[in-house]
PDB file of C-alpha atoms in Angstrom:
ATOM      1  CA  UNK O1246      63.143  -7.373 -27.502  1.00 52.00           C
ATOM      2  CA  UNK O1247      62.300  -9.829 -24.167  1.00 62.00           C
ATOM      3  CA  UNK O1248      60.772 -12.819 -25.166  1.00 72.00           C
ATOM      4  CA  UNK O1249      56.986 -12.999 -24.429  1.00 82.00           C
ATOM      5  CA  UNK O1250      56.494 -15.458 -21.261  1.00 83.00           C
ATOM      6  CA  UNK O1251      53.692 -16.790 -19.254  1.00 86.00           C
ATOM      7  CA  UNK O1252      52.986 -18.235 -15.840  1.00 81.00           C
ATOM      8  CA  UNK O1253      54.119 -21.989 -15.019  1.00 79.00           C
ATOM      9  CA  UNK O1254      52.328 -21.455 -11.785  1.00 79.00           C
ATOM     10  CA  UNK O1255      54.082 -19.230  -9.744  1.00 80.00           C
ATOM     11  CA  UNK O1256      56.878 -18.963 -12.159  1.00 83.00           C
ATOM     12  CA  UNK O1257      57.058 -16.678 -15.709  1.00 84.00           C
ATOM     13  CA  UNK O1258      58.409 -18.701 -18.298  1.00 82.00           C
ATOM     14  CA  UNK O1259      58.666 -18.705 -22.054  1.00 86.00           C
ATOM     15  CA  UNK O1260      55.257 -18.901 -23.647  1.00 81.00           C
ATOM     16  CA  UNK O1261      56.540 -22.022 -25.923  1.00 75.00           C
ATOM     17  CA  UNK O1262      58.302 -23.490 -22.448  1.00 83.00           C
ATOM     18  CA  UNK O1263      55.229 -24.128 -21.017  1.00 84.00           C
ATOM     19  CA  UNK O1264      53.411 -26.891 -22.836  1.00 82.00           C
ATOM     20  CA  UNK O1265      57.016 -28.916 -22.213  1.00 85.00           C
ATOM     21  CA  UNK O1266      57.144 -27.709 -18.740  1.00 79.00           C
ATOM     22  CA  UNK O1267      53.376 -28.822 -18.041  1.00 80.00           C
ATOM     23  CA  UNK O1268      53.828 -31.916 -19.944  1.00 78.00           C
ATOM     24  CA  UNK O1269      56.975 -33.342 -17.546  1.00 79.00           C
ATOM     25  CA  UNK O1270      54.447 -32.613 -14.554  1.00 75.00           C
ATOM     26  CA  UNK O1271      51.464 -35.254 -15.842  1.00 74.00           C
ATOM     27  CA  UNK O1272      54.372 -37.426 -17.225  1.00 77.00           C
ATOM     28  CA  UNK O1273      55.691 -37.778 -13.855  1.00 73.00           C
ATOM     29  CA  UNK O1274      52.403 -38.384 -12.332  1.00 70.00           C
ATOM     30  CA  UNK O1275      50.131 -40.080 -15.170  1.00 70.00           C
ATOM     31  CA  UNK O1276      50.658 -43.235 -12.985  1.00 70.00           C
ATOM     32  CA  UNK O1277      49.512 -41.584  -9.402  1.00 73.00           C
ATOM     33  CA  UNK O1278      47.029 -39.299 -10.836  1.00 72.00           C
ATOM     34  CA  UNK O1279      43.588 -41.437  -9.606  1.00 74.00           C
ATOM     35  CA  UNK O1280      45.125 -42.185  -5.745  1.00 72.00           C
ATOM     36  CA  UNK O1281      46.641 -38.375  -5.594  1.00 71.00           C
ATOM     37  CA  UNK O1282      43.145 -36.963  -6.612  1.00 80.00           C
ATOM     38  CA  UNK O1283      41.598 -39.402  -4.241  1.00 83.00           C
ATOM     39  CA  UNK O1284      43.888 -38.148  -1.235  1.00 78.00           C
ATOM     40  CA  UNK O1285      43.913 -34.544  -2.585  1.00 80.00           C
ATOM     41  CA  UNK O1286      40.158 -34.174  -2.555  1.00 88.00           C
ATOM     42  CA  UNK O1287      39.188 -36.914  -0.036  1.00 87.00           C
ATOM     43  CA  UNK O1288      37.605 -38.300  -3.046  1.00 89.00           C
ATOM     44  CA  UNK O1289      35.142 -35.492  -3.694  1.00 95.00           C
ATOM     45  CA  UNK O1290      36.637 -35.363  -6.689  1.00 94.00           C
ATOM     46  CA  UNK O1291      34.292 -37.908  -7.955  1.00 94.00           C
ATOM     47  CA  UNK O1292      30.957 -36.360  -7.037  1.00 96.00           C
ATOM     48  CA  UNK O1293      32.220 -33.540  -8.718  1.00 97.00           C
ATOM     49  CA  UNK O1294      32.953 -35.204 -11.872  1.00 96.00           C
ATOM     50  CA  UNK O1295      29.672 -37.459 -11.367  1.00 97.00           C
ATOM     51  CA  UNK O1296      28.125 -33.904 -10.974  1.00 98.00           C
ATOM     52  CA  UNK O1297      29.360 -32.836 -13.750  1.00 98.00           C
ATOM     53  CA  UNK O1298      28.412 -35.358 -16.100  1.00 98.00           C
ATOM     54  CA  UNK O1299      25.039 -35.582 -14.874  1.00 98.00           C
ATOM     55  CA  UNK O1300      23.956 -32.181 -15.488  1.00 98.00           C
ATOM     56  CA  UNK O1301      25.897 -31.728 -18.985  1.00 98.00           C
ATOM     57  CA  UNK O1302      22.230 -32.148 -20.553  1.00 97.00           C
ATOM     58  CA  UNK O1303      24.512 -34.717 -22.883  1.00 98.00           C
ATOM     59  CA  UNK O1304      21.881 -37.182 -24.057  1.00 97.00           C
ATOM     60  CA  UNK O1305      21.986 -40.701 -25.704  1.00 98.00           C
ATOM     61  CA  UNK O1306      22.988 -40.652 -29.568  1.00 98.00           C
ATOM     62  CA  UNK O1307      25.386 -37.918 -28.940  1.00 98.00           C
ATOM     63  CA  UNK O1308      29.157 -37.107 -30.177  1.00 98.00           C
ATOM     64  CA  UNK O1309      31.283 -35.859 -27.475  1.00 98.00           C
ATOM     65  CA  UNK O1310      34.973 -34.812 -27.409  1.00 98.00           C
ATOM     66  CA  UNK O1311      36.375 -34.906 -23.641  1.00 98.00           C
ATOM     67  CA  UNK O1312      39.321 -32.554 -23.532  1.00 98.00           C
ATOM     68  CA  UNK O1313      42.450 -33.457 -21.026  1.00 95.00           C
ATOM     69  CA  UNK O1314      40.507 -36.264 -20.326  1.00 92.00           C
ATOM     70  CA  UNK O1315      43.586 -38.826 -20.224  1.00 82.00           C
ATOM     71  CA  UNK O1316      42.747 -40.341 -17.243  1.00 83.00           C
ATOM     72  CA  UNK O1317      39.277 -41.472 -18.962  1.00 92.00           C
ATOM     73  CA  UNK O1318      36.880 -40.684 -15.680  1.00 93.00           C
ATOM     74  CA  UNK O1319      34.607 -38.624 -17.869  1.00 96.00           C
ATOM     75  CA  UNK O1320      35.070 -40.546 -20.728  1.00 96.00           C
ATOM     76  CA  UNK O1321      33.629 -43.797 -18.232  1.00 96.00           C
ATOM     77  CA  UNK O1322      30.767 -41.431 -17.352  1.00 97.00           C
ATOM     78  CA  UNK O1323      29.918 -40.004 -20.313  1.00 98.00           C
ATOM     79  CA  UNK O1324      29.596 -43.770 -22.357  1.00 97.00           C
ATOM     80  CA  UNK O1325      26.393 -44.848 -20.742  1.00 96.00           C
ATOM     81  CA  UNK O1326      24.838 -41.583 -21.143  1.00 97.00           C
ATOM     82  CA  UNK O1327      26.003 -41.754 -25.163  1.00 98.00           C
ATOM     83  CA  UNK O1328      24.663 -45.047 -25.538  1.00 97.00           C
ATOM     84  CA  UNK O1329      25.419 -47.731 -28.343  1.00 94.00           C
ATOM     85  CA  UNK O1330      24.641 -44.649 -31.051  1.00 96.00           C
ATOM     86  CA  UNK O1331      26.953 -41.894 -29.448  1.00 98.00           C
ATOM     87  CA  UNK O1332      30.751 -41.756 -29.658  1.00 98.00           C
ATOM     88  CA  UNK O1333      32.846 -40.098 -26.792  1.00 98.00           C
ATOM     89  CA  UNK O1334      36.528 -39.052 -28.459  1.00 98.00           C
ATOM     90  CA  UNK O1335      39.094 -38.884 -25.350  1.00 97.00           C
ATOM     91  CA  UNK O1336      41.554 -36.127 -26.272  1.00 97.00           C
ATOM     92  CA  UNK O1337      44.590 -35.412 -24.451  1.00 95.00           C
ATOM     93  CA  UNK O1338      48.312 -33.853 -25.489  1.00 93.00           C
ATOM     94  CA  UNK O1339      49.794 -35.732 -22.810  1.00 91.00           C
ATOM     95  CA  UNK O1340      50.504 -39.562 -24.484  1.00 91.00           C
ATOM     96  CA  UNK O1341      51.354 -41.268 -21.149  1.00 89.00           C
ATOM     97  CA  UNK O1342      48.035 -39.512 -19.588  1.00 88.00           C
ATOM     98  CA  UNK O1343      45.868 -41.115 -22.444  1.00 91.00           C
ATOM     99  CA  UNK O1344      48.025 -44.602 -22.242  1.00 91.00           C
ATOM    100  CA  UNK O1345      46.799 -44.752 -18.421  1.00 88.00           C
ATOM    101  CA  UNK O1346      43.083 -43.816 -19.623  1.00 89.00           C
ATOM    102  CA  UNK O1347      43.107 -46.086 -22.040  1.00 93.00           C
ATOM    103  CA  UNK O1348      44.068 -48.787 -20.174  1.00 92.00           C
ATOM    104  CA  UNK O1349      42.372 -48.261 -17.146  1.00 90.00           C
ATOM    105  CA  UNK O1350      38.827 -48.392 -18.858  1.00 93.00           C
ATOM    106  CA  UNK O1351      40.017 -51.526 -21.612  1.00 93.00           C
ATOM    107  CA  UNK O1352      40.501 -53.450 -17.864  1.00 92.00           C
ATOM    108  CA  UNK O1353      36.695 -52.513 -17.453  1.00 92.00           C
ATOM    109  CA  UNK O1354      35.870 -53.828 -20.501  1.00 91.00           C
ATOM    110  CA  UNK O1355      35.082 -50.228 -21.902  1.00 91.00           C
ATOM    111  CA  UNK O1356      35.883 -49.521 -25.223  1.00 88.00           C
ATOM    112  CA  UNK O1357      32.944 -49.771 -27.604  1.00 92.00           C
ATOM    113  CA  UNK O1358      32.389 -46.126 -28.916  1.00 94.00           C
ATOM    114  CA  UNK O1359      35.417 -44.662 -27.594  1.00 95.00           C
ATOM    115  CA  UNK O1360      38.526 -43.240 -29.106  1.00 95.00           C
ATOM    116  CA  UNK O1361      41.908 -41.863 -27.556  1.00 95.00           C
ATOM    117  CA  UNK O1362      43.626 -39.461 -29.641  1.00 96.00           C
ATOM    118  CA  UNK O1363      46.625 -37.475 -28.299  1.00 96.00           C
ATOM    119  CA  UNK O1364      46.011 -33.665 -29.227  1.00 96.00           C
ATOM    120  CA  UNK O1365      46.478 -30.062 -28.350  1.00 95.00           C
ATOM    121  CA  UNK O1366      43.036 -28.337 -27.458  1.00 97.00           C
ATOM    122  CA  UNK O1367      44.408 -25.068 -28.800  1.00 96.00           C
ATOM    123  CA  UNK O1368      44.275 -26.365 -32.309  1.00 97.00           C
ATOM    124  CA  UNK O1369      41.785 -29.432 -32.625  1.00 98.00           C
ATOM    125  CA  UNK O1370      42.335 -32.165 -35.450  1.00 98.00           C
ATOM    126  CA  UNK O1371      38.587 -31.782 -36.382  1.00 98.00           C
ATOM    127  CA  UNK O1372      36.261 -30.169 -38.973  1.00 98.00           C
ATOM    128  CA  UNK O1373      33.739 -27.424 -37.652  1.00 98.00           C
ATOM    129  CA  UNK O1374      30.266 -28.663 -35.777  1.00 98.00           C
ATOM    130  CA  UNK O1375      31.781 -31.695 -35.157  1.00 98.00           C
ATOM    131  CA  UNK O1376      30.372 -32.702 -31.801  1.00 98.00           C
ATOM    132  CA  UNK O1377      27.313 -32.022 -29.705  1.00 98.00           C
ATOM    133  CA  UNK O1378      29.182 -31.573 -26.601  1.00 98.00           C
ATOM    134  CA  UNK O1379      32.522 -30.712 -25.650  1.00 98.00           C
ATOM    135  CA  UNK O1380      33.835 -31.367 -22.120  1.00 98.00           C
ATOM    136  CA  UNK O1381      37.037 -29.901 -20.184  1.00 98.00           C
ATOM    137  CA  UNK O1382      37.988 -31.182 -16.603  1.00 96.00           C
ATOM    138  CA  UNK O1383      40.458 -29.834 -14.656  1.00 94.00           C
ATOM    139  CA  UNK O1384      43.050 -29.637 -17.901  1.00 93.00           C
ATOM    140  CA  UNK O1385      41.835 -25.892 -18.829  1.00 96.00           C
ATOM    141  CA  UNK O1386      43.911 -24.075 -16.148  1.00 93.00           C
ATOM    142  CA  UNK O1387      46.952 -26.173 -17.982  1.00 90.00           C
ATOM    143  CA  UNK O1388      46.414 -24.721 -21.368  1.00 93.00           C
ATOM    144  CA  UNK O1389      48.950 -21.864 -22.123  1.00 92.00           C
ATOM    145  CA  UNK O1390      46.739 -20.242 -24.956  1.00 95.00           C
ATOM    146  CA  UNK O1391      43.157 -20.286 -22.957  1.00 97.00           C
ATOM    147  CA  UNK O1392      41.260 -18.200 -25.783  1.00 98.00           C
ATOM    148  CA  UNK O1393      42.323 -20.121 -27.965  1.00 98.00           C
ATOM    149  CA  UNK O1394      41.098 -23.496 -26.634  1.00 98.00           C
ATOM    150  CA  UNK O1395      37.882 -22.262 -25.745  1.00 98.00           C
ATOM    151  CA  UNK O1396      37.479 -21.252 -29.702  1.00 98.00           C
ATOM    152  CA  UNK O1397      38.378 -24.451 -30.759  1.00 98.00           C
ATOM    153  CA  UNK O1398      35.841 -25.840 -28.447  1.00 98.00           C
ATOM    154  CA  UNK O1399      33.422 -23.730 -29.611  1.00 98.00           C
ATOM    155  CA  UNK O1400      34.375 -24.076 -33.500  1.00 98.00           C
ATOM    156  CA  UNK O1401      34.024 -28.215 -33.272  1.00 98.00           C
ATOM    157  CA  UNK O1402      30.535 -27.571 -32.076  1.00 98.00           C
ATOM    158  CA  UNK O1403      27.569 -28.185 -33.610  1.00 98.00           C
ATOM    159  CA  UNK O1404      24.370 -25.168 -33.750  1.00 98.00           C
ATOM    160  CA  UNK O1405      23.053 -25.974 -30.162  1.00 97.00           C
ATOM    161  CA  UNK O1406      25.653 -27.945 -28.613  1.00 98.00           C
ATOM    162  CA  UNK O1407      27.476 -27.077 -25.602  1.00 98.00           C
ATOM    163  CA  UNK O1408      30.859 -26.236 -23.832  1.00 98.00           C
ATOM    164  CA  UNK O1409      31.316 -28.017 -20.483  1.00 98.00           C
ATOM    165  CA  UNK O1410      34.240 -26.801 -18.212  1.00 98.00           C
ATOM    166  CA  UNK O1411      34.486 -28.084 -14.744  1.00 97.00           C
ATOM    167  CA  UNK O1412      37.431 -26.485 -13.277  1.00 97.00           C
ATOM    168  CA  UNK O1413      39.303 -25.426  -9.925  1.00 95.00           C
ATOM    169  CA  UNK O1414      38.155 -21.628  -8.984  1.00 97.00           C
ATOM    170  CA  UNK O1415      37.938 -19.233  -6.458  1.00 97.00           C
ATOM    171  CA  UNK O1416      36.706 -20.240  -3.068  1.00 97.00           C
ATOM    172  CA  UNK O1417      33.586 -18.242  -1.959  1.00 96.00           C
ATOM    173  CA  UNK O1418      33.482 -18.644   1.507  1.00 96.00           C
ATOM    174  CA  UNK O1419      36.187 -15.810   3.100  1.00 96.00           C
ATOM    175  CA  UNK O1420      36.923 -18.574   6.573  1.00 96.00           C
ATOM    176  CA  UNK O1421      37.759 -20.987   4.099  1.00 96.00           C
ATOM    177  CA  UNK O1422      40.438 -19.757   2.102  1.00 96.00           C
ATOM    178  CA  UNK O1423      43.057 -20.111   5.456  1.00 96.00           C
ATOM    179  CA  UNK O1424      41.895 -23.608   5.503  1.00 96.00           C
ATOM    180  CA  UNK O1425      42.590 -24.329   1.703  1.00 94.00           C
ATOM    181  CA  UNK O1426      45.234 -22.219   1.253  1.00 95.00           C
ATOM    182  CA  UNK O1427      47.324 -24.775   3.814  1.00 95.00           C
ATOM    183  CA  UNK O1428      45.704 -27.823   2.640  1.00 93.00           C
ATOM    184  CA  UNK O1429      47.434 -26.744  -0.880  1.00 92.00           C
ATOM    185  CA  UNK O1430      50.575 -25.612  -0.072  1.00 93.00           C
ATOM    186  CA  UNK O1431      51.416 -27.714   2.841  1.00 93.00           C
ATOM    187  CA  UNK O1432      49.686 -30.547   2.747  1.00 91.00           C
ATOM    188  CA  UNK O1433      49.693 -31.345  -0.970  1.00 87.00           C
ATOM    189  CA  UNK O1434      53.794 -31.102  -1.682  1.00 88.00           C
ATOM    190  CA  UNK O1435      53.902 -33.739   1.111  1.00 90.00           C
ATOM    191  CA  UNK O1436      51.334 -36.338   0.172  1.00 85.00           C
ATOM    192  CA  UNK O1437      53.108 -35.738  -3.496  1.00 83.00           C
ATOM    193  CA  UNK O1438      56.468 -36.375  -1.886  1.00 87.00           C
ATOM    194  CA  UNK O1439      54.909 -39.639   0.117  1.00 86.00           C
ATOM    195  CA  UNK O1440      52.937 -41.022  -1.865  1.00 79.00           C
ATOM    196  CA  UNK O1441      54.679 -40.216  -5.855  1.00 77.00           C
ATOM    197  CA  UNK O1442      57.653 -39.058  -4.899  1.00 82.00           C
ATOM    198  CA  UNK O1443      57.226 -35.465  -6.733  1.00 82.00           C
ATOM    199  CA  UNK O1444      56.107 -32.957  -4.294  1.00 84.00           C
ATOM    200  CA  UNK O1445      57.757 -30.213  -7.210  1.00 84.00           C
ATOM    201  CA  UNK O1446      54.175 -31.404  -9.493  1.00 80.00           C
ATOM    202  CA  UNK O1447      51.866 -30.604  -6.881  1.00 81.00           C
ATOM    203  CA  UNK O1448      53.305 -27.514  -5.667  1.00 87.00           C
ATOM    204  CA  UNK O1449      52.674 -26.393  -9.274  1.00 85.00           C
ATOM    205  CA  UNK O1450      49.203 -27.593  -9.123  1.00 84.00           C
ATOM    206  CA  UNK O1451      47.975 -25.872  -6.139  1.00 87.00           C
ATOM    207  CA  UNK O1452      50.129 -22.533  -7.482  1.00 90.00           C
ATOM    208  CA  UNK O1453      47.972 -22.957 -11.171  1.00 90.00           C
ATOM    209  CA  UNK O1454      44.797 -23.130  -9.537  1.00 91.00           C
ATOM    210  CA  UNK O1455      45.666 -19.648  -7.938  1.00 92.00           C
ATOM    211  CA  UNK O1456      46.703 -18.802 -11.529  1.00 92.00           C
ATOM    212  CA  UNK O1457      43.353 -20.072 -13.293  1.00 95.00           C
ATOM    213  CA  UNK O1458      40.790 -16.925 -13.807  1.00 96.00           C
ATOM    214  CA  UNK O1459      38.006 -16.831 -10.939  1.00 97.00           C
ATOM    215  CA  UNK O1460      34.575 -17.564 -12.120  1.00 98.00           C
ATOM    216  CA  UNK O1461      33.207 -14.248 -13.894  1.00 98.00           C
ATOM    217  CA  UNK O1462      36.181 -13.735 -15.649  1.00 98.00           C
ATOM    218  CA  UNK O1463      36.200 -16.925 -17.197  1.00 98.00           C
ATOM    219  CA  UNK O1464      32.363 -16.249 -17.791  1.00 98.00           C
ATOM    220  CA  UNK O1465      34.011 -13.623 -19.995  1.00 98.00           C
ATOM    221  CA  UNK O1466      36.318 -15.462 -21.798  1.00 98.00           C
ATOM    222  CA  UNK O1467      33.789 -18.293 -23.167  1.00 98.00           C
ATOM    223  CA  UNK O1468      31.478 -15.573 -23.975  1.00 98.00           C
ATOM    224  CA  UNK O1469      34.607 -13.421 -26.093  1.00 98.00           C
ATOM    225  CA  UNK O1470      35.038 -16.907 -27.346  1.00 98.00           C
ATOM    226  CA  UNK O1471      31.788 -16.659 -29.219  1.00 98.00           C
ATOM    227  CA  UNK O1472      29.780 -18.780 -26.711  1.00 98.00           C
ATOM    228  CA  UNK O1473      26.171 -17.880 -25.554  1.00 98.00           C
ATOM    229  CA  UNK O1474      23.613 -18.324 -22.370  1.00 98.00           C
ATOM    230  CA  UNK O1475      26.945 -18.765 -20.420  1.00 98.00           C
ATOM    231  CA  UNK O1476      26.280 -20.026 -16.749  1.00 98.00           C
ATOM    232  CA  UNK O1477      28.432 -20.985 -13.638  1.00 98.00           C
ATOM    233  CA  UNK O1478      27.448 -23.452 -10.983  1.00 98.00           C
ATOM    234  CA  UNK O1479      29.834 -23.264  -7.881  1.00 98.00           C
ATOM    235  CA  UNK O1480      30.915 -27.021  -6.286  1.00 98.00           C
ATOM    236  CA  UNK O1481      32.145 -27.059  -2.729  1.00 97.00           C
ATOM    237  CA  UNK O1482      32.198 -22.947  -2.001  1.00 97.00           C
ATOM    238  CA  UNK O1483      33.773 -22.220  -5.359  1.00 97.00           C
ATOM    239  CA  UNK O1484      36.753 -25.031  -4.868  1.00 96.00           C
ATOM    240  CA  UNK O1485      35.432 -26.295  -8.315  1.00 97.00           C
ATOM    241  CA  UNK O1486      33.041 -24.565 -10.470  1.00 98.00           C
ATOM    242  CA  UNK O1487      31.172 -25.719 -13.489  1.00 98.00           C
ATOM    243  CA  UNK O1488      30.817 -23.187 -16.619  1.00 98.00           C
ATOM    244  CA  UNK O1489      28.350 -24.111 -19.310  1.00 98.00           C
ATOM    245  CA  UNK O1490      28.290 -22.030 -22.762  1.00 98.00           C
ATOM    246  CA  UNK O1491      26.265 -22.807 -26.124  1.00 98.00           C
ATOM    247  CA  UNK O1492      26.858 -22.379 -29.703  1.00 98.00           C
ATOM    248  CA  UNK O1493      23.886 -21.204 -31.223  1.00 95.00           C
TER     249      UNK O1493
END
């Protein structure tokens, strides 16, 4: 019998190839990540995430776990919002991701209420109800076992939290798929190449956004995952979108 594979963007691949295949991409570019997103996006990439944080409905006293959130943007956000009473747990399977995170926000003085812990999101070190929120950005598309992330997300939550998941999508807008369709498969390899000398990590990048599921059927998913009231809020003409789901 074949063994069971997967997609490593463009590529099928042994189902347990992927996680190491995935984890040698951020590896290579834990230490470019903030200036590549910065170039990659023209630094929209931090409205959305200032977006997203702002409309989580996350409030002050509150427990949050921030999924591949090594590089510690959300984690920044989400702190002030918390307050001195809430906790935000940074999780990440990706060590050298969380060692940048960590360190980037201890230089800003950050780290009262936070904790890094180095995990996988498809089986989370935690008991059930947990947290009041649970926040994913751009790390779901990099998860080989999708359902079962998005149960463990739900699991760790308590009745009435929420599931946050702001990730890459499918572009709305038919006259700009040419444009973004070059601008990831052209442009991106190079300013890899340039500027972190790995233009093999962001061709993969740009080929697992194509990969991810568009917006309704990851709608699905979170709701087969035992979420409820799911919603999607489109960024930028679908570039990014925003899907919110509550355990009840």
């Amino acid at each position: 019998m074949s063994e069971p594979t997967t997609h490593f963007g463009y590529r099928e691949v042994p189902i347990a190839e992927k996680q190491r295949l995935v984890g040698q991409v951020f590896t290579s570019v834990a230490r470019s990540y903030d200036l590549m997103n910065d170039l990659m996006s023209f630094g929209v990439h931090r409205l959305w995430k200032r977006f997203f944080v702002a409309t989580s409905g996350v409030r002050a006293g509150d427990r949050v776990l921030d999924l591949a959130g090594g590089t510690g943007d959300i984690a920044a956000l989400l702190l002030p919002v918390v307050g001195d009473q809430g906790a935000v747990v940074v999780g990440d399977i990706n060590a050298d991701m969380l060692r940048v995170g960590r360190d980037r926000l201890l230089d800003r003085g950050l780290f009262q209420g936070l904790d890094f812990q180095q995990m996988n999101a498809e089986a989370l070190p935690f008991a059930d109800a947990s947290f009041d929120a649970v926040t994913m950005a751009f790390g779901l598309r990099n998860v080989t076992d999708k359902d079962a992330a998005l149960h463990e997300m739900r699991r760790v939550l308590r009745p009435g939290g929420r599931a946050l998941v702001l990730e890459f999508s499918r572009v709305t807008q038919a006259w700009l798929r040419p444009l973004y369709d070059f601008h990831s498969f052209q442009v991106l390899p190079r300013l890899g190449r340039v500027f972190a000398q790995d233009a093999g990590s962001y061709r993969y990048l740009a080929e697992s956004i194509r990969k991810h599921p568009d917006q309704a059927t990851l709608q699905a998913m979170m709701e087969n995952a035992g979420l409820e009231s799911v919603s999607v809020h489109n960024l930028s003409a679908g570039i990014v979108a925003i899907h919110r789901g509550y355990r009840f």
